[in-house]
CSV table of C-alpha atoms in Angstrom, one decimal:
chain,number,residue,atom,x,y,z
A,22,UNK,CA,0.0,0.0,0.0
A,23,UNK,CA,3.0,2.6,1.3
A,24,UNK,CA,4.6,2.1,-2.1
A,25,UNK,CA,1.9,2.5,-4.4
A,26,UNK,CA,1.1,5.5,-2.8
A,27,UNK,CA,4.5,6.9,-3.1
A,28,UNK,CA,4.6,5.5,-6.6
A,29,UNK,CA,1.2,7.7,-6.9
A,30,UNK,CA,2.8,10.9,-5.6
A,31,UNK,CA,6.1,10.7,-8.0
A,32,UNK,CA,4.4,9.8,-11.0
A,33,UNK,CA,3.8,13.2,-12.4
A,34,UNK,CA,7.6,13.3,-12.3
A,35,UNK,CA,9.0,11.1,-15.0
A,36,UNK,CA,12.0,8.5,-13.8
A,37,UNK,CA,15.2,10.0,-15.3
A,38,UNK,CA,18.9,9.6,-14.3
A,39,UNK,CA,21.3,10.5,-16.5
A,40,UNK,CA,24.3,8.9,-14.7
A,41,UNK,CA,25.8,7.7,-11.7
A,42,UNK,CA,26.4,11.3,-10.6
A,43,UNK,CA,22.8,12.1,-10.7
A,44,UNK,CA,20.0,12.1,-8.5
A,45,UNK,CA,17.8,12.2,-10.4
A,46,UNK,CA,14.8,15.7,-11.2
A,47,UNK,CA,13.9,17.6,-8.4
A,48,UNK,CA,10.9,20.4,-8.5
A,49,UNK,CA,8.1,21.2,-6.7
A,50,UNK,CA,5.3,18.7,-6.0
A,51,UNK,CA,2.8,19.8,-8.9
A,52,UNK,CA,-0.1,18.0,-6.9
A,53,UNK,CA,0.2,19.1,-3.4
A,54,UNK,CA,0.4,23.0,-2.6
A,55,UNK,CA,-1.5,25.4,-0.6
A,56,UNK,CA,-4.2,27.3,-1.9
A,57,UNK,CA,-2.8,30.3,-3.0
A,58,UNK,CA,0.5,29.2,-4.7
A,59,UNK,CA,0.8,29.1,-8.5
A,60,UNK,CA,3.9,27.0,-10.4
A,61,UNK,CA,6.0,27.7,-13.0
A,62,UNK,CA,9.3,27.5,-14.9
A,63,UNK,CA,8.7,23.6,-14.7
A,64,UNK,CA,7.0,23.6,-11.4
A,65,UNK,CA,10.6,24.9,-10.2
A,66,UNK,CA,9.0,28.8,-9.3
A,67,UNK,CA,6.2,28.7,-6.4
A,68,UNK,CA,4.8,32.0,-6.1
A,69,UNK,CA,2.5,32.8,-3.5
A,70,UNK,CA,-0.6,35.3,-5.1
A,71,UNK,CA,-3.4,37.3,-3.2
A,72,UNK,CA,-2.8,39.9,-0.2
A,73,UNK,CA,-2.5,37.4,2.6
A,74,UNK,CA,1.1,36.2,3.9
A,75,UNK,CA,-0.2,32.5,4.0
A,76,UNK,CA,-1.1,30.0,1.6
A,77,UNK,CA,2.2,29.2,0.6
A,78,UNK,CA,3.0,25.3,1.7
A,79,UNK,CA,5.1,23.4,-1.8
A,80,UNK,CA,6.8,20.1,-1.4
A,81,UNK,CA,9.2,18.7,-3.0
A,82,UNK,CA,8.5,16.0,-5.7
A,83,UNK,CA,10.4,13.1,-4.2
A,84,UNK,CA,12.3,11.9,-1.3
A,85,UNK,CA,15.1,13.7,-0.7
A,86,UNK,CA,18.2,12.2,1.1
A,87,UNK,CA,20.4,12.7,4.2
A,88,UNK,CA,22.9,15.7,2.9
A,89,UNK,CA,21.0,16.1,0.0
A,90,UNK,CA,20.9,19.9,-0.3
A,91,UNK,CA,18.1,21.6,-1.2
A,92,UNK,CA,19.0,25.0,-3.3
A,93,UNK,CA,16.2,27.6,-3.4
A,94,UNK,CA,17.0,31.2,-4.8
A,95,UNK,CA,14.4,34.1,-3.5
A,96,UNK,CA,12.6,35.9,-6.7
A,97,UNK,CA,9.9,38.5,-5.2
A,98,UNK,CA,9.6,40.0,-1.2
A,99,UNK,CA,6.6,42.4,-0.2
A,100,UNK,CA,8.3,44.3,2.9
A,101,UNK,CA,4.7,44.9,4.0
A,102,UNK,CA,5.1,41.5,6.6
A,103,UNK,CA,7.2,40.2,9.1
A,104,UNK,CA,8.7,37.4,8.8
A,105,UNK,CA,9.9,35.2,5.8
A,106,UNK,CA,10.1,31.5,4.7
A,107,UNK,CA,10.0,28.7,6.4
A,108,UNK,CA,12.0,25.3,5.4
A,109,UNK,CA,11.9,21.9,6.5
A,110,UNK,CA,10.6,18.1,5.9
A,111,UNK,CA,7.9,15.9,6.4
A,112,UNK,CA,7.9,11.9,6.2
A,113,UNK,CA,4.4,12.4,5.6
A,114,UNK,CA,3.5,11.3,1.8
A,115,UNK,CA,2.3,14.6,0.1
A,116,UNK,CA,-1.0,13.6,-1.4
A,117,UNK,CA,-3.7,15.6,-2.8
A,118,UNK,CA,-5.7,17.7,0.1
A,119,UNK,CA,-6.4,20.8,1.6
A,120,UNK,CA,-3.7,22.3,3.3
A,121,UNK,CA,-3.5,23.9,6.5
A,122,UNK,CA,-2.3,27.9,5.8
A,123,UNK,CA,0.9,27.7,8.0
A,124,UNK,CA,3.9,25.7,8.5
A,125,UNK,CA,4.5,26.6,11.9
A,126,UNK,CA,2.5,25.9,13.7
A,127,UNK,CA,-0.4,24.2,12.0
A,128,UNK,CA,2.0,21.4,10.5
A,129,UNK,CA,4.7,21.4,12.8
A,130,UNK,CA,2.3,20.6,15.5
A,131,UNK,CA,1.7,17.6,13.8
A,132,UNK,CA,4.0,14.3,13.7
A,133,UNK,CA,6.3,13.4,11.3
A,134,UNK,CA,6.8,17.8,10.2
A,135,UNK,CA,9.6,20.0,10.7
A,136,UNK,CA,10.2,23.5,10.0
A,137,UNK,CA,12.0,26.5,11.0
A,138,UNK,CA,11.9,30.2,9.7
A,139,UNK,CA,14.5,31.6,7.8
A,140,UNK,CA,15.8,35.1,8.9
A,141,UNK,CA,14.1,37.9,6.6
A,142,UNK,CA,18.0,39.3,6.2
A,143,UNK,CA,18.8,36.2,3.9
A,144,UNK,CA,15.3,36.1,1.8
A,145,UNK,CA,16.0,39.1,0.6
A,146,UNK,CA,15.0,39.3,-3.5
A,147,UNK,CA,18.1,37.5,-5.7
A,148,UNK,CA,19.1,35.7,-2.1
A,149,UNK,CA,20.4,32.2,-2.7
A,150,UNK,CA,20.1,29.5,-0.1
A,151,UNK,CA,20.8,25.5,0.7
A,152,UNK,CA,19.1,23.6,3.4
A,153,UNK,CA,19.8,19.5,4.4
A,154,UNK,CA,19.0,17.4,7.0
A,155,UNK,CA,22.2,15.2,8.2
A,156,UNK,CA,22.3,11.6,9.0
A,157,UNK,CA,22.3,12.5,12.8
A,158,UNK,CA,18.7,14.4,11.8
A,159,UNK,CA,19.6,17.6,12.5
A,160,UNK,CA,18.9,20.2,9.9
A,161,UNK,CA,21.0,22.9,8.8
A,162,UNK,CA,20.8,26.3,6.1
A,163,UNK,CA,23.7,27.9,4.4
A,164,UNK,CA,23.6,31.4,2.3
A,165,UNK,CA,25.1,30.3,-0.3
A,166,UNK,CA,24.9,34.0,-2.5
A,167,UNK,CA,29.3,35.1,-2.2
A,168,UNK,CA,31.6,32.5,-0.5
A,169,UNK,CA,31.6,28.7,-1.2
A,170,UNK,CA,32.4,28.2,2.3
A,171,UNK,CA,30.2,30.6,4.3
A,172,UNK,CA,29.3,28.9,7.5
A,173,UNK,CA,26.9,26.3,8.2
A,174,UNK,CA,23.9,27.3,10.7
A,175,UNK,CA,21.4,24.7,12.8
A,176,UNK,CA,18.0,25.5,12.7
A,177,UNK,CA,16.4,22.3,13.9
A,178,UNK,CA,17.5,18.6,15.2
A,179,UNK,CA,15.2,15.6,16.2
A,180,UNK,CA,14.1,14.6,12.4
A,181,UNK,CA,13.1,11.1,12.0
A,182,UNK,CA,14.8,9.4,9.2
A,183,UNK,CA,13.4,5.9,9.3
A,184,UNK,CA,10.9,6.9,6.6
A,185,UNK,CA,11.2,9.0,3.3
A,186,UNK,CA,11.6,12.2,3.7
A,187,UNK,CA,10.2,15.4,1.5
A,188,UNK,CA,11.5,19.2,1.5
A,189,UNK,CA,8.5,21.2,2.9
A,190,UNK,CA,8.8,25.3,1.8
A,191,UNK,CA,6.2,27.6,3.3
A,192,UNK,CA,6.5,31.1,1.0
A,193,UNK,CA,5.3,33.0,4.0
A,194,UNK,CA,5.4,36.7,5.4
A,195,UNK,CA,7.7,38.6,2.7
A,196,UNK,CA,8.8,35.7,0.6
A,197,UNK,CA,6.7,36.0,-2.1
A,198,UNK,CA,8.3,33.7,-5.0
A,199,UNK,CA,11.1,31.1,-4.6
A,200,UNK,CA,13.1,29.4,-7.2
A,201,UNK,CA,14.3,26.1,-6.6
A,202,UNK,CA,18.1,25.6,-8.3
A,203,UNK,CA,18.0,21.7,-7.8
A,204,UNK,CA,20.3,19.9,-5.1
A,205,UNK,CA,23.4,18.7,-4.2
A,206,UNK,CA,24.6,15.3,-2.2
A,207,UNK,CA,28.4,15.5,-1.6
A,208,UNK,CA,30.0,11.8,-2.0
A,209,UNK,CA,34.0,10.8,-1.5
A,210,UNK,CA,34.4,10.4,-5.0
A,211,UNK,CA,32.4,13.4,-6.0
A,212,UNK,CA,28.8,15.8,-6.4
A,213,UNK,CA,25.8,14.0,-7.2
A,214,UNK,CA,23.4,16.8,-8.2
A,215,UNK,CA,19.8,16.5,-9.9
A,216,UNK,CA,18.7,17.3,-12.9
A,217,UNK,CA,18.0,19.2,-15.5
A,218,UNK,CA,19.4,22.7,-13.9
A,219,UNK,CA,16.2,25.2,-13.9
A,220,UNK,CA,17.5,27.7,-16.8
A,221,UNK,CA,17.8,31.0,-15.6
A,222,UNK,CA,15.6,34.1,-17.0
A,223,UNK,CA,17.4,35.3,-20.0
A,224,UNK,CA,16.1,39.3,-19.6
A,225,UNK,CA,16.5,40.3,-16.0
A,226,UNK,CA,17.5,38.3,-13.4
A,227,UNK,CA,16.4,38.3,-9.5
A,228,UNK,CA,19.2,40.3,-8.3
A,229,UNK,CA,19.4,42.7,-11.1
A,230,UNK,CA,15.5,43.3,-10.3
A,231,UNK,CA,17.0,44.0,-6.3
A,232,UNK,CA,19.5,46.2,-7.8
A,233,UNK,CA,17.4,48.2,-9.6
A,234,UNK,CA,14.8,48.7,-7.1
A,235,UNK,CA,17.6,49.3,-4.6
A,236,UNK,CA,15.8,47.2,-1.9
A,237,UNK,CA,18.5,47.8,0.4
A,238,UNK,CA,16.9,50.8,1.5
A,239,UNK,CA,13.8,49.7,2.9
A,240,UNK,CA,15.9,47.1,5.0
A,241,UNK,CA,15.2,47.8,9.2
A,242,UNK,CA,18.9,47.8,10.3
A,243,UNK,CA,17.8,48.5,14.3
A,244,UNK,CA,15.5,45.1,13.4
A,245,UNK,CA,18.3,43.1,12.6
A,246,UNK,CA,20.6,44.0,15.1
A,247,UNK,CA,17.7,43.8,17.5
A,248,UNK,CA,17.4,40.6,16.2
A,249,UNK,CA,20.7,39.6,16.5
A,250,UNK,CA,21.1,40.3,19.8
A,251,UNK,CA,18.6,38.2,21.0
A,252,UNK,CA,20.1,35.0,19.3
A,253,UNK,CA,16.7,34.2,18.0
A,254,UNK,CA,18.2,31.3,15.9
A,255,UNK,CA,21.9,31.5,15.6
A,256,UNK,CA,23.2,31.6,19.4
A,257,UNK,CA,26.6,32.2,19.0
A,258,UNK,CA,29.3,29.2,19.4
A,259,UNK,CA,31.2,29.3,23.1
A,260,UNK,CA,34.7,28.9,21.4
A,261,UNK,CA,34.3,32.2,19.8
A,262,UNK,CA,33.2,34.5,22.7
A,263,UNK,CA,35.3,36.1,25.5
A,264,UNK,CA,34.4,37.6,28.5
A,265,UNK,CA,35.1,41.4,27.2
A,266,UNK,CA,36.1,41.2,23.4
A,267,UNK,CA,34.4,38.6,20.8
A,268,UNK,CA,35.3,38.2,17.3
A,269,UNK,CA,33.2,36.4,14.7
A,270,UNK,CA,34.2,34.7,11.7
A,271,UNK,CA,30.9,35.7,9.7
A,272,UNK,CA,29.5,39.5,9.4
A,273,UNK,CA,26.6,39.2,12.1
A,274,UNK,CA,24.4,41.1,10.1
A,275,UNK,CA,24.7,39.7,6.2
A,276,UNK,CA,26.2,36.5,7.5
A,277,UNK,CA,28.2,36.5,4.0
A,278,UNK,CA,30.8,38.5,4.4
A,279,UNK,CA,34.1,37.9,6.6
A,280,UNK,CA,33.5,39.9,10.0
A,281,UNK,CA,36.9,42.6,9.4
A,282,UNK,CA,35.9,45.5,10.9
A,283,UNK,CA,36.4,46.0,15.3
A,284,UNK,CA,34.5,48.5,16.5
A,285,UNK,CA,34.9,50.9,19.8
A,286,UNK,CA,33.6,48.1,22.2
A,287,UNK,CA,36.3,45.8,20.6
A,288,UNK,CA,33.9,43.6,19.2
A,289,UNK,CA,34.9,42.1,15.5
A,290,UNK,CA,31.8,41.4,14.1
A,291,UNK,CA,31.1,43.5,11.1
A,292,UNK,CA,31.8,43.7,7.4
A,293,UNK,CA,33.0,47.3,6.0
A,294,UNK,CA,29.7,47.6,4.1
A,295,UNK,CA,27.2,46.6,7.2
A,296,UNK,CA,29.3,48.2,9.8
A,297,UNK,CA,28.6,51.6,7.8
A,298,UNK,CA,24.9,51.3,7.6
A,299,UNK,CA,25.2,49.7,11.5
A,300,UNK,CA,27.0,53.3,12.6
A,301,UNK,CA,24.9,55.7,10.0
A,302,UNK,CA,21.4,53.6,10.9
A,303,UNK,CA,21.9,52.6,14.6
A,304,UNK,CA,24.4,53.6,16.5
A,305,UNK,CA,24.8,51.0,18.4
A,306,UNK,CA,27.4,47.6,18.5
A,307,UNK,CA,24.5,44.6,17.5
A,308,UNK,CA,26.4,42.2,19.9
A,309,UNK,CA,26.3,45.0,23.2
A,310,UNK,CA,24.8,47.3,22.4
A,311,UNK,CA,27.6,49.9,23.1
A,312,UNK,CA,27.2,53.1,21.2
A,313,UNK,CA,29.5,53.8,18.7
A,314,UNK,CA,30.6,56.7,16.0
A,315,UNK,CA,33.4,55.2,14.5
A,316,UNK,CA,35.4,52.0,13.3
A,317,UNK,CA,38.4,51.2,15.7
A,318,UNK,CA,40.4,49.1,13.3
A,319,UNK,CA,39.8,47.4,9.9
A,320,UNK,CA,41.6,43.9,9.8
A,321,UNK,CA,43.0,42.6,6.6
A,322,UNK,CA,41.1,39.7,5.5
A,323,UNK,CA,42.8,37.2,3.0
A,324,UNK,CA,40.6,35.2,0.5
């Protein structure tokens, strides 16, 4: 019975591997949505429509694996809501139904459903993104938009793995539109990744749209360092704090630059770019909240 359903819920997804480096097609589950979200490209674009910051549940169309990374690329924000996407899994077989508005908490608060929200300061329109679930069932996000090796964040652990398991995106708050770039599974002797690549727009893409609409400005710098702060989701590793002086390897605020700017407090936790907005916008050191006017030393960061 369990595997003609699941036979049921990948069959509008043709069987296709193209070699031993392939996993095989990944887009979103062209069956299963929530009520308000509207496929494209290849049922790799979800866009959430109406004036509502709900609606927006997509699954993926198969099983993914342990370490399989799931690649998403933000294409449209309204600044209007709080709050952006959430990402997960469920080992609950998508089938066609009506589905709840919400992630969190409507599915969450049911068994076999994880998900966690993404900080607004990485949806932002042209942002790129990777999210997995390791073997150990913990599962983790990366920013994936200007360093190969940006660092690795937890959002979640406890996932069960003794049953398929399906990416879960809710396009909620100001994630209006999300492209998913395929996925990635890392092996010893090399990258299996799925196929075919979503092509990308040939006229303007995401972050040319974000450019040109200079979104920057409408960003809440005292909300993100507010938010920061607080270690909503990211609290800060041990090995990296001191009693009166912490440095970061990561810009606290964009999380994708190297941290190479120390401020009056003696904190080291800013990019050049972010730790001008931070002084102009705020005033204040997002890690003490020590007010400061001016950079205290600028450290030399090798690639």
């Amino acid at each position: 019975m369990v595997r003609e359903m699941v036979s049921r819920s990948l069959e509008s997804e043709p069987a296709h591997i193209c070699g031993p480096h392939c996993l095989g097609p990944l887009t979103f589950h062209k069956e299963v949505m929530g009520a308000l979200v509207s496929l494209s490209q290849g049922a790799r674009q979800a866009d959430r429509t109406g004036d509502t910051f709900r609606h927006g549940l997509v699954f993926s169309s198969r099983p993914v694996r342990p370490q399989e990374r799931v690649r998403l690329r933000v294409e449209l924000c309204k600044l209007t809501w709080f709050g952006a996407m959430r990402v997960g899994f469920t080992n609950v077989l998508p089938i066609a139904r009506a589905l709840p508005s919400l992630a969190i908490p409507d599915l969450t608060d049911l068994s076999g459903h994880w998900a966690t929200p993404v900080p607004e300061i990485c949806c932002l329109p042209g942002s790129e993104l990777e999210f997995w679930v390791s073997h150990g069932g913990r599962v983790y996000f990366r920013n994936t938009n200007r360093r190969k090796n940006s660092r690795k964040h937890k959002l979640l652990k406890g996932v069960d793995l003794s049953r398929p398991l399906w990416a879960m995106i809710d396009v909620y708050g100001q994630t209006c539109s999300v492209l998913l770039l395929g996925s990635e599974k890392k092996e010893f002797l090399g990258i299996q990744k799925s196929c075919p690549a979503p092509q990308r727009r040939s006229s303007c893409s995401a972050l040319q749209r974000h450019t040109s609409l200079n979104i920057e400005n409408y960003v809440n710098v005292r909300q993100i360092c507010d938010y920061i702060h607080d270690s909503y989701l990211f609290p800060r590793p041990a090995n990296k704090q001191t009693s009166d002086c912490e440095s970061v390897e990561d810009c606290v605020v964009c999380m994708s630059q190297k941290a190479c700017i120390s401020l009056q407090c003696g904190h080291q936790c800013l990019c050049l770019q972010c730790a001008i907005r931070v002084i102009q916008e705020f005033g204040n050191c997002p890690l003490c909240r020590q007010n400061i006017k001016s950079i205290k030393n600028i450290k030399n960061i090798k690639n």
